[in-house]
Coordinates of C-alpha atoms in Angstrom, one line a residue:
X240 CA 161.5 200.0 108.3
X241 CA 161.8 197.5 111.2
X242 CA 161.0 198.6 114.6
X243 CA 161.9 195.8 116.6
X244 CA 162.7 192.1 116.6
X245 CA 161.4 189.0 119.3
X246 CA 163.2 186.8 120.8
X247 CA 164.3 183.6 119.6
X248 CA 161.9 181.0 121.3
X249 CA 163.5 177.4 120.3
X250 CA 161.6 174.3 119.0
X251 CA 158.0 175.5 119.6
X252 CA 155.3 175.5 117.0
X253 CA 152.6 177.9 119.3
X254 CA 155.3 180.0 120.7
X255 CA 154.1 183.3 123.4
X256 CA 157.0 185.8 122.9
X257 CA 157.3 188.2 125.8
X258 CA 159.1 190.6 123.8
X259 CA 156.8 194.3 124.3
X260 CA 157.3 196.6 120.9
X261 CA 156.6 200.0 121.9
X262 CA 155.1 202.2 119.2
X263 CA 153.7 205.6 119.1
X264 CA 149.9 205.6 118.9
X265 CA 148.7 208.2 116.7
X266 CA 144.5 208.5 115.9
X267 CA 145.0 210.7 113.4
X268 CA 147.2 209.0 111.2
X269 CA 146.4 205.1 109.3
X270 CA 149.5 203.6 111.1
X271 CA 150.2 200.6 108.7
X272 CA 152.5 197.1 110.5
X273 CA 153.4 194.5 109.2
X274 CA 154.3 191.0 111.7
X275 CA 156.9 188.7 110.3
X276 CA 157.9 185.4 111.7
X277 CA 161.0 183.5 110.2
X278 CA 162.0 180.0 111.8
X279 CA 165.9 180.5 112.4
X280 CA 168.1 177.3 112.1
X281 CA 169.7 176.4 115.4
X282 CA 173.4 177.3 114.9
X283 CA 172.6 181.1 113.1
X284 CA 170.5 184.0 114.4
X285 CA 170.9 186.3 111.5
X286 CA 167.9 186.6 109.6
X287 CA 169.3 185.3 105.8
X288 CA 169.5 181.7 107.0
X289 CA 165.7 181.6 108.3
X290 CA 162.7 180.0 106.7
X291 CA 159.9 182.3 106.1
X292 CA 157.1 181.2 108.0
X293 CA 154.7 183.7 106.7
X294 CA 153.8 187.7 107.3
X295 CA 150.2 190.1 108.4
X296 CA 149.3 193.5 107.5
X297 CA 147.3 195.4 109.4
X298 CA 146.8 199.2 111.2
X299 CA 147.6 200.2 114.6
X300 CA 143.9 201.3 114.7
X301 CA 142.7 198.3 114.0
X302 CA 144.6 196.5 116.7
X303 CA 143.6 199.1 118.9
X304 CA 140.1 199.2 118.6
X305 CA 140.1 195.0 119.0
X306 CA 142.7 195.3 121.9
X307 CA 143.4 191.5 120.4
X308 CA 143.7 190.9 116.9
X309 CA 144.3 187.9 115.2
X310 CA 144.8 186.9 111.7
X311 CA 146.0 184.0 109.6
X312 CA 149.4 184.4 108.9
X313 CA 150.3 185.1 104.5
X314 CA 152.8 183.0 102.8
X315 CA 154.8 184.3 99.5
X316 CA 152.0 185.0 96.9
X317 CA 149.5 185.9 99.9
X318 CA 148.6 182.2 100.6
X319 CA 146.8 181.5 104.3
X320 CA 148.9 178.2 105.7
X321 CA 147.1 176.7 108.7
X322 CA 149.2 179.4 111.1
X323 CA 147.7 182.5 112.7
X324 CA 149.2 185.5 114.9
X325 CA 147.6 186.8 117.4
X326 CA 148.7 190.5 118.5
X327 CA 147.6 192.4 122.0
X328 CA 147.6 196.3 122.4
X329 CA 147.8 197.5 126.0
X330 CA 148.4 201.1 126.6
X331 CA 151.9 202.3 128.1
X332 CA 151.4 205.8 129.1
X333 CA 148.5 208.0 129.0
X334 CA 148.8 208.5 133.0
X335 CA 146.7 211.7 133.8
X336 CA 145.4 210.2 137.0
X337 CA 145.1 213.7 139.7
X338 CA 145.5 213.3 143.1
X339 CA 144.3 215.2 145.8
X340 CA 146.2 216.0 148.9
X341 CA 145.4 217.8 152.3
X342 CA 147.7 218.1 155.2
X343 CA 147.9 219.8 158.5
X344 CA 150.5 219.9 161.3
X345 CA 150.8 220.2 164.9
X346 CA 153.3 221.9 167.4
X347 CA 156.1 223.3 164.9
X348 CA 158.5 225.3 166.1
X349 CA 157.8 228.7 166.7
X350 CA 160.4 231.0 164.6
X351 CA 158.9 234.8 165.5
X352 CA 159.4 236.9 168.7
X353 CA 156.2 238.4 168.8
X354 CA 153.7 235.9 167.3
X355 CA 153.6 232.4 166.4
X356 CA 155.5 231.3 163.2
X357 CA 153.5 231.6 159.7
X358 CA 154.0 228.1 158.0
X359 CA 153.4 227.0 154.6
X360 CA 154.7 223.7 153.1
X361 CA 157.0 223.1 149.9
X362 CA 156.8 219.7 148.3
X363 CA 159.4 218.6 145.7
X364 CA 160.1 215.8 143.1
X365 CA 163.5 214.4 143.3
X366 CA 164.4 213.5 139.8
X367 CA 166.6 211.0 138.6
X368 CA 169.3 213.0 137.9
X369 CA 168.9 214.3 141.9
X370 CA 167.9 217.7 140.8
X371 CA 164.6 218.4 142.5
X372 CA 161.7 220.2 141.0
X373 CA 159.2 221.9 143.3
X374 CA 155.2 220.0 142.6
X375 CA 153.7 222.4 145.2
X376 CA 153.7 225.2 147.5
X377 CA 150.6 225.6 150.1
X378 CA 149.4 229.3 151.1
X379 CA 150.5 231.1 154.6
X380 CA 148.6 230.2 157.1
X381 CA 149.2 233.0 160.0
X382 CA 150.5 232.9 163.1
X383 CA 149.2 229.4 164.2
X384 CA 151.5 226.0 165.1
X385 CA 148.9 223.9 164.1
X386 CA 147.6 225.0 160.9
X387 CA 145.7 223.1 158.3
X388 CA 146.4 224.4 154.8
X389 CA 144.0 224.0 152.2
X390 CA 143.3 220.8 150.0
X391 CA 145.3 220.9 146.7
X392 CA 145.2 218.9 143.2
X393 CA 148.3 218.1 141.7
X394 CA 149.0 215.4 138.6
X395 CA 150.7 212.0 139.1
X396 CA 152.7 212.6 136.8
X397 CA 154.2 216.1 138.1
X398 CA 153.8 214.6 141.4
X399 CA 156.0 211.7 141.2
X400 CA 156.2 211.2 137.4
X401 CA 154.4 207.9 137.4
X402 CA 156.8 206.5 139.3
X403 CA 155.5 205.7 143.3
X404 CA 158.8 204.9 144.6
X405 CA 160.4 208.3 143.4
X406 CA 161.4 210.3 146.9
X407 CA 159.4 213.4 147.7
X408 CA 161.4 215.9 149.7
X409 CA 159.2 218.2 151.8
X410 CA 160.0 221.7 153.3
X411 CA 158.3 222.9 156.1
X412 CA 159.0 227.4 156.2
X413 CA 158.0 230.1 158.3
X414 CA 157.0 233.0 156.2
X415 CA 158.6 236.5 156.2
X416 CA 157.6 239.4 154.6
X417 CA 160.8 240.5 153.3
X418 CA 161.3 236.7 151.7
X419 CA 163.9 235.3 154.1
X420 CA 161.7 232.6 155.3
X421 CA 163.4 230.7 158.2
X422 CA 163.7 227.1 157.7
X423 CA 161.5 225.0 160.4
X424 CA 162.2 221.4 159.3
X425 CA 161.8 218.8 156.7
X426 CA 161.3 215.4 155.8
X427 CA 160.8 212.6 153.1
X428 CA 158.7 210.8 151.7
X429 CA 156.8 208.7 148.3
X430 CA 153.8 208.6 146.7
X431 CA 153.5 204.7 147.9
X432 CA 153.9 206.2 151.3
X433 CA 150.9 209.4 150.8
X434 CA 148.5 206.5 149.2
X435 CA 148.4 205.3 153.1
X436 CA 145.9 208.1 153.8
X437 CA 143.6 206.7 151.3
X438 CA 140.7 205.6 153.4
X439 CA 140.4 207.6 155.7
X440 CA 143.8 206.9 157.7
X441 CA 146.0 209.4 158.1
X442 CA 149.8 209.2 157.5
X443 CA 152.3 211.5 159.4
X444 CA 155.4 212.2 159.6
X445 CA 158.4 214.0 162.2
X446 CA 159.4 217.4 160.8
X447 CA 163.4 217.6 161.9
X448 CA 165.9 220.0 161.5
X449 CA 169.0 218.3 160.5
X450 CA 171.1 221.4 162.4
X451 CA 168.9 221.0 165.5
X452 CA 169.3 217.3 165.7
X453 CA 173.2 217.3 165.1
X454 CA 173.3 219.9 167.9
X455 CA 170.9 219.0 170.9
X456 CA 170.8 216.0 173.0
X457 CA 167.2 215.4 173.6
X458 CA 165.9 217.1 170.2
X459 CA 162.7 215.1 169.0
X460 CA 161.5 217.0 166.1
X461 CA 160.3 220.4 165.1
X462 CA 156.9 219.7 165.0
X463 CA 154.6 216.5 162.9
X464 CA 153.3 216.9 159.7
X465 CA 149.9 215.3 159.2
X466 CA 148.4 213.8 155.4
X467 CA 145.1 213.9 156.2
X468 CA 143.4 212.1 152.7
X469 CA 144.8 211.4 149.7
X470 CA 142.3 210.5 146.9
X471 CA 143.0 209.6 143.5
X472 CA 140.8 210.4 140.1
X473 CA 141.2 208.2 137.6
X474 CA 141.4 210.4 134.1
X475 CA 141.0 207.5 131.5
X476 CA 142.8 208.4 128.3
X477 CA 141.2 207.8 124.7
X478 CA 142.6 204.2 124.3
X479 CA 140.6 203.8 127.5
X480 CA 138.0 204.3 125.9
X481 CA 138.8 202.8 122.9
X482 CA 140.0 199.2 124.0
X483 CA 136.9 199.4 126.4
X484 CA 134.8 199.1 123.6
X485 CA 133.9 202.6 122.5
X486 CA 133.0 202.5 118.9
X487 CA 133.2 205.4 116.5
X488 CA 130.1 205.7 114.7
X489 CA 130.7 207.6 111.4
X490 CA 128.4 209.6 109.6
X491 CA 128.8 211.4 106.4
X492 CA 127.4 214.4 104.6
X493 CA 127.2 215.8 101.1
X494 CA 126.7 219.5 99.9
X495 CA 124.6 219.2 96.6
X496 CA 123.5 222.7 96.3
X497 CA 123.6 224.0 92.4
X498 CA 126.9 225.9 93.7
X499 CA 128.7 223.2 93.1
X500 CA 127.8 222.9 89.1
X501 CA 126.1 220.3 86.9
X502 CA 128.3 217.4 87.6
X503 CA 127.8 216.5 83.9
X504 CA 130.1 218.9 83.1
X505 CA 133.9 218.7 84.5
X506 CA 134.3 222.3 85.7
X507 CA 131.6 220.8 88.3
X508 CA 132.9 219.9 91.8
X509 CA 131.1 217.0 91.7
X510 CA 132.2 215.7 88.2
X511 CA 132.9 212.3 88.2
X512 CA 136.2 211.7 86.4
X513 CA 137.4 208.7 84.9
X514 CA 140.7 208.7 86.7
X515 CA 140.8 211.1 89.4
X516 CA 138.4 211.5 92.2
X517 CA 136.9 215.1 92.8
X518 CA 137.6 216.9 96.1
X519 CA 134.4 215.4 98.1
X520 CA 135.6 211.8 97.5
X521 CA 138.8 212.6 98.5
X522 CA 138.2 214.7 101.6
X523 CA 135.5 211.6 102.0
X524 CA 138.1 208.6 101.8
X525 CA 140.9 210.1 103.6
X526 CA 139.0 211.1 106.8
X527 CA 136.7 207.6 106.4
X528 CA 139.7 205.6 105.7
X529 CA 140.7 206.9 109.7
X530 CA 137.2 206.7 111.8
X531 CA 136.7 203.4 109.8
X532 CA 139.4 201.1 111.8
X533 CA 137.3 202.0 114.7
X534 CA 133.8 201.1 114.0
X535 CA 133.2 197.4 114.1
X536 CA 130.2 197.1 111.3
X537 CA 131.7 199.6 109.3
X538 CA 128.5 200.7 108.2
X539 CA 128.4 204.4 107.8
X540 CA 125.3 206.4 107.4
X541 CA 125.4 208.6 104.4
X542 CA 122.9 211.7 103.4
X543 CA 122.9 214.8 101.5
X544 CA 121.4 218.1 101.9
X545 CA 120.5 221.1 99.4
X546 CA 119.2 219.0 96.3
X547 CA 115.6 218.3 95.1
X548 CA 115.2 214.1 95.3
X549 CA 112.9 211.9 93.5
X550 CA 110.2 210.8 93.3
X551 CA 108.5 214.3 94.0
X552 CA 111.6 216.4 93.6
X553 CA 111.2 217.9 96.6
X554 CA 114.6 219.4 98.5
X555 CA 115.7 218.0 101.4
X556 CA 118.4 218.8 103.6
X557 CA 118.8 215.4 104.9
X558 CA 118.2 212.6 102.3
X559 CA 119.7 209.3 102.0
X560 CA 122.4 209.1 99.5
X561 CA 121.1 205.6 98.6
X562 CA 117.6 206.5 99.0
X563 CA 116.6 204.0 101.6
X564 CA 115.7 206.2 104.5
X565 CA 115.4 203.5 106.7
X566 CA 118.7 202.2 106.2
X567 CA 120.9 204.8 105.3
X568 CA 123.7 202.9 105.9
X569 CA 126.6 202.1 103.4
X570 CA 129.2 199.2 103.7
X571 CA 132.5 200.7 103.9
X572 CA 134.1 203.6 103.2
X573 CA 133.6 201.9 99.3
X574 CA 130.0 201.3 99.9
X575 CA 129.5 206.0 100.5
X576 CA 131.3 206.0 97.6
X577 CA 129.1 204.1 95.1
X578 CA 126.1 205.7 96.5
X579 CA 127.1 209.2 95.8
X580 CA 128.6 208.5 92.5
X581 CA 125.5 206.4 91.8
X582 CA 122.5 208.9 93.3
X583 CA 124.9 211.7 91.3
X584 CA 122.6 212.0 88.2
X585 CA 119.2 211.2 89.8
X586 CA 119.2 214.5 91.7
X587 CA 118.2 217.8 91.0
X588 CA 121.1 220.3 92.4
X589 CA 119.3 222.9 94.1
X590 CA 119.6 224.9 97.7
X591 CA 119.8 226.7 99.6
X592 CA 123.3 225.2 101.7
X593 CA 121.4 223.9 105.3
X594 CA 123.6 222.0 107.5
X595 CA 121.5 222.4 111.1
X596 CA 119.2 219.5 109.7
X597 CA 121.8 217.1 110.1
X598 CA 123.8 217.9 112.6
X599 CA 120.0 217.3 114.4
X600 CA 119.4 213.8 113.0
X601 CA 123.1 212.7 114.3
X602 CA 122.5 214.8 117.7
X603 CA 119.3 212.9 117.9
X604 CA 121.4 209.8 117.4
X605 CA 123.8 210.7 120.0
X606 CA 120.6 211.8 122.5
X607 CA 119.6 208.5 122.3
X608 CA 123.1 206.9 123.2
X609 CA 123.1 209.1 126.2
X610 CA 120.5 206.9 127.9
X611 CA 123.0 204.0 128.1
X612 CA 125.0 206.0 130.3
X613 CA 128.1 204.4 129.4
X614 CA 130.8 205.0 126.7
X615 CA 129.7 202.6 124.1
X616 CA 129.5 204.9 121.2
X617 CA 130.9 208.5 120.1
X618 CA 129.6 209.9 116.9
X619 CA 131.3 211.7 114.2
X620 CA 130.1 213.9 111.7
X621 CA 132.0 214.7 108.7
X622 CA 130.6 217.6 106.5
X623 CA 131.4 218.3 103.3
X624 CA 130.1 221.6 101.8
X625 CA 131.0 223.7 98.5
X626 CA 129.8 227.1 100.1
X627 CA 128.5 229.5 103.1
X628 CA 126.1 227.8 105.1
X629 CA 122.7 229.8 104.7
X630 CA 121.1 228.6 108.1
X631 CA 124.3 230.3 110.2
X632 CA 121.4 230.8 113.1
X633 CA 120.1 227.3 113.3
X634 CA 123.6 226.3 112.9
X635 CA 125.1 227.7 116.2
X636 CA 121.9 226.6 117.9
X637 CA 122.4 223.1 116.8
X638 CA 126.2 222.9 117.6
X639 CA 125.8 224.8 120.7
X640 CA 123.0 221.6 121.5
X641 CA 125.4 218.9 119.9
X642 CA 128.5 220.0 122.4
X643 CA 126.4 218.4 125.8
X644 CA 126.6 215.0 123.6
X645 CA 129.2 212.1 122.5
X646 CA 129.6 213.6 118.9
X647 CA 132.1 216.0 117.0
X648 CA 131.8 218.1 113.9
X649 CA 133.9 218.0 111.1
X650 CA 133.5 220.4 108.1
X651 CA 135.5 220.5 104.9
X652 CA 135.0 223.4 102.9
X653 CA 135.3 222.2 99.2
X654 CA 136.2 224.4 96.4
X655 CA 137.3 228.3 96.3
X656 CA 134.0 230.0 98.1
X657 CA 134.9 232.4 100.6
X658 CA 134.6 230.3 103.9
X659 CA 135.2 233.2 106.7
X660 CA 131.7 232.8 108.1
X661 CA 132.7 228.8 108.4
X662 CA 135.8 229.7 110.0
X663 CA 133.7 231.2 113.9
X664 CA 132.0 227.5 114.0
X665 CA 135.3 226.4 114.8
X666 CA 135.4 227.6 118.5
X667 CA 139.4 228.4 118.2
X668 CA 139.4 232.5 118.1
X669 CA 136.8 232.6 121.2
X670 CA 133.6 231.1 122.1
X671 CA 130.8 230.2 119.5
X672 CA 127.5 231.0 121.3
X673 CA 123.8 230.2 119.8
X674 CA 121.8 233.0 118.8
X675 CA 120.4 233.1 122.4
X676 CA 123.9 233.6 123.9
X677 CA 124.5 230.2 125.5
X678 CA 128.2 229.1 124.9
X679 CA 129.4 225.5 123.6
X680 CA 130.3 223.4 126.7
X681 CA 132.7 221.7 124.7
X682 CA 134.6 222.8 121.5
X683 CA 133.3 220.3 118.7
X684 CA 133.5 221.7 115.8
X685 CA 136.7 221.4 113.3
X686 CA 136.8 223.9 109.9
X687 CA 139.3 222.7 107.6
X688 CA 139.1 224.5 103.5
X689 CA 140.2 221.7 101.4
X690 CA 141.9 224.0 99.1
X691 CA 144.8 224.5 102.0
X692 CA 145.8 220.5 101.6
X693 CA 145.4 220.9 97.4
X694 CA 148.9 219.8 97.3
X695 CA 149.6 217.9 100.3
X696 CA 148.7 213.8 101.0
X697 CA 145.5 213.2 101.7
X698 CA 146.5 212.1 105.2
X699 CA 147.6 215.7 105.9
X700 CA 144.0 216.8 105.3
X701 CA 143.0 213.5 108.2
X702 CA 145.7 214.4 110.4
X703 CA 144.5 218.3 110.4
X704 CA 140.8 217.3 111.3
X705 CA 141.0 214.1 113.2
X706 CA 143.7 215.5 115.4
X707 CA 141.2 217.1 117.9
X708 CA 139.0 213.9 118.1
X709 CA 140.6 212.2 120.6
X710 CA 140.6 214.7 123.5
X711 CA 136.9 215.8 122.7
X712 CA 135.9 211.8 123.2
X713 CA 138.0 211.9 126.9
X714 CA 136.6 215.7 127.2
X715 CA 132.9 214.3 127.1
X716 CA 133.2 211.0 128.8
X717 CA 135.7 212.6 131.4
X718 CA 133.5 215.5 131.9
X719 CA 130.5 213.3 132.5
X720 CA 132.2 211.0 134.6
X721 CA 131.8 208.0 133.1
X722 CA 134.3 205.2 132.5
X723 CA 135.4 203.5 130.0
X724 CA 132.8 200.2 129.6
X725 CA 135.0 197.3 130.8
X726 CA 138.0 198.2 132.6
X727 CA 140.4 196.0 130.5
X728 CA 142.8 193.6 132.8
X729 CA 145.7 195.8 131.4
X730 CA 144.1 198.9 133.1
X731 CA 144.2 197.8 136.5
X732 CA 147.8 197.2 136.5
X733 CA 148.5 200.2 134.7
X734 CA 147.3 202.3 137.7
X735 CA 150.7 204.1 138.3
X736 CA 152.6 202.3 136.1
X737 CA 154.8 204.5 133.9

């Protein structure tokens, strides 16, 4: 399917095409391109004529997470010529910048016999189509000419929809309790114009009555409208992030309680089968083949819980998966995957089903990343469990812990246990609380039974966890105010950009 073509740039062998492709980004989803360049003879631009000059494959994550990728380019038979491509990512929308306003006014007209007039002020967005959509309307302030209503926050994008130049019309009433508000005046202006009052200037404009002005000779206005400050927060999206060098750090974890069945026999869960891989690996490669794009070792950290390990036998609820506890670390999504089918028969299946003990050791993790103060990395735990957790106590206390820091929860519930209990860890039908009573700060947790994607692609199942991820990363980093690590060159420009 193609999505879009360059222009033709003639008689170049290091051409720069300025042609943008726009694509939907989706985190979610492994978004697969492929780049094609063909050398078009002079006299034809149709496609059937050109040479082939040689094709790349790669994911929308990957370019992404590089912000600048660049790869040799394939010829028929996946032969590397000498040429390369080189691909840049910069982010169109994703505009959720907030400003905040407050304005006063001086010497309006005054609309009531017995008091002063009761203003309040109406902003609108004139659209493109000239039909105008009210942003904001500011509270009465009684009986006073010069009142000063309160600050307000209102989005760019409902402002002015990302676009500076759009016109803002502005209505200035006098209240009445029985809703005919008389009109005192209006006037117009942009966002460009309101960004004026940004350090500590003010910008003001003449409140007119068109009727007034049409009908009296020395009419000046109905009073001045004042914008004292404007200030604008920056709300950096997940590409943000992302292209500012955030990394995903992935970690996985593997129920082997005796629940699951003596993998030597293929009723198991954790029977390994010649030609079909068993639920774990497949909840485990469709989420990994995801977080993977976006975390540049692509060494993930792999343990188990619930089994007895050698040498002693012993159970842990947090063991390596290839036995090297000071390395835990796998190479690839591949790399988890050999160690679990290769630590498979050296373990004793035991219990009971723990899972506080390593949401600790990747909170501790995270804990430690908070020192840097900046968004360099954002952990992700993926948990993959055959039953009800037995530790539902230490559970909550953990997650409730884990929700201050840069990390999110992922379970998958594997198998045909009743998972109800799993179900309130995943803060959608209210709050979780810990034991004590304290509330998550931040929702982190996503339940997912695997049984409900049986039948579906495995990228359902990624798309049903992962979908969440992004807005918890800008939740956290957002929340503690800080930015992404190196504002790209991209970003500045983007400030109000659509």
């Amino acid at each position: 399917w193609q999505v879009d073509r360059t222009e033709v740039i003639r008689t170049c062998i290091n051409p720069v095409f300025s042609k943008l492709f726009t694509v939907d980004f989706y985190f979610e989803e492994v978004q697969r391109l492929r780049f094609e360049v063909h050398d078009i003879s002079s006299n034809h631009n149709g496609l059937k004529e050109a040479d082939f000059l040689g094709g790349m494959e790669c994911t929308l994550g990957q370019i992404v997470s590089q912000r600048k990728l660049s790869k040799s380019l394939l010829k028929h038979g996946n032969t590397a010529g000498k040429s390369s491509i080189t691909v840049i990512a910069e982010e169109l929308s994703g505009n959720d910048d907030y400003v905040e306003l407050s304005f006063s006014a001086r010497k309006l007209d005054d609309k009531d016999f017995f008091s002063k007039s009761d203003p309040f002020l109406e902003i609108f967005r004139v659209n493109d189509d000239a039909t105008q959509q009210l942003v904001h309307r500011t509270e009465v302030v009684m009986n006073n000419l010069n009142p000063a209503w309160k600050t307000f926050k209102v989005s760019v994008n409902s402002l002015c929809s990302g676009d500076q130049d759009r016109r803002l019309k502005c209505i200035v009433w006098d209240w009445d309790s029985n809703g005919k508000h008389d009109f005192i005046g209006e006037f117009s202006s942009t966002f460009k114009e309101m960004r004026g009052a940004m350090e500590g200037r003010q910008v003001q404009w003449e409140c007119i009555n068109p009727k007034y002005k049409a009908k009296k000779k020395n009419y000046k206005n109905s009073g001045i409208v004042i914008l004292n400050q404007c200030k604008i927060h920056k709300m950096h999206s997940f590409l943000d992030y992302i292209m500012g060098g955030c990394q995903i750090q992935f970690t996985v974890a593997i129920d082997f309680t005796a629940s699951n069945g003596d993998p030597r026999n293929s009723c198991s869960l954790h029977y390994i089968h010649p030609y079909q891989p068993n639920e774990y690996l497949k909840a485990l490669v469709a989420v990994g083949e995801i977080c993977q794009d976006y975390d540049s070792d692509k060494m993930f950290p792999a343990f188990g819980f619930g089994a007895r390990i050698p040498p002693e036998y012993k159970v842990s609820h947090d063991f390596a998966i290839n036995f090297n506890e000071d390395n835990p670390e796998c190479a690839g999504i591949q790399g988890v995957v050999e160690a679990y089918q290769s630590c498979l028969p050296k373990l004793q299946l035991y219990g009971p089903t723990n899972i506080a003990p390593i949401i600790q050791k990747v909170a501790k993790s995270a804990s430690e990343e908070t020192n840097t103060k900046e968004a360099s990395q954002y952990f992700i735990l993926l948990i993959l469990t055959d039953g009800v957790i037995t530790d539902m106590a230490d559970t909550r206390e953990a997650i409730v812990h884990a929700s201050h820091l840069p990390m999110s929860v992922i379970i998958i519930g594997v198998g045909n246990a009743d998972f109800s209990d799993m179900q309130m860890l995943d803060g959608d039908d209210g709050i979780l609380r810990s034991p004590k009573g304290e509330p998550v700060l931040r929702d982190i947790v996503q339940f997912v039974p695997f049984r409900n994607f049986k039948h579906a692609s495995p990228a359902a199942l990624a798309k049903s966890v992962l979908a969440e991820v992004p807005n918890q990363v800008v939740d956290y980093y957002n929340g503690k105010g800080i930015k992404p690590k190196c504002v790209s060159e991209y970003e500045s420009s983007r400030t109000l950009a659509p």
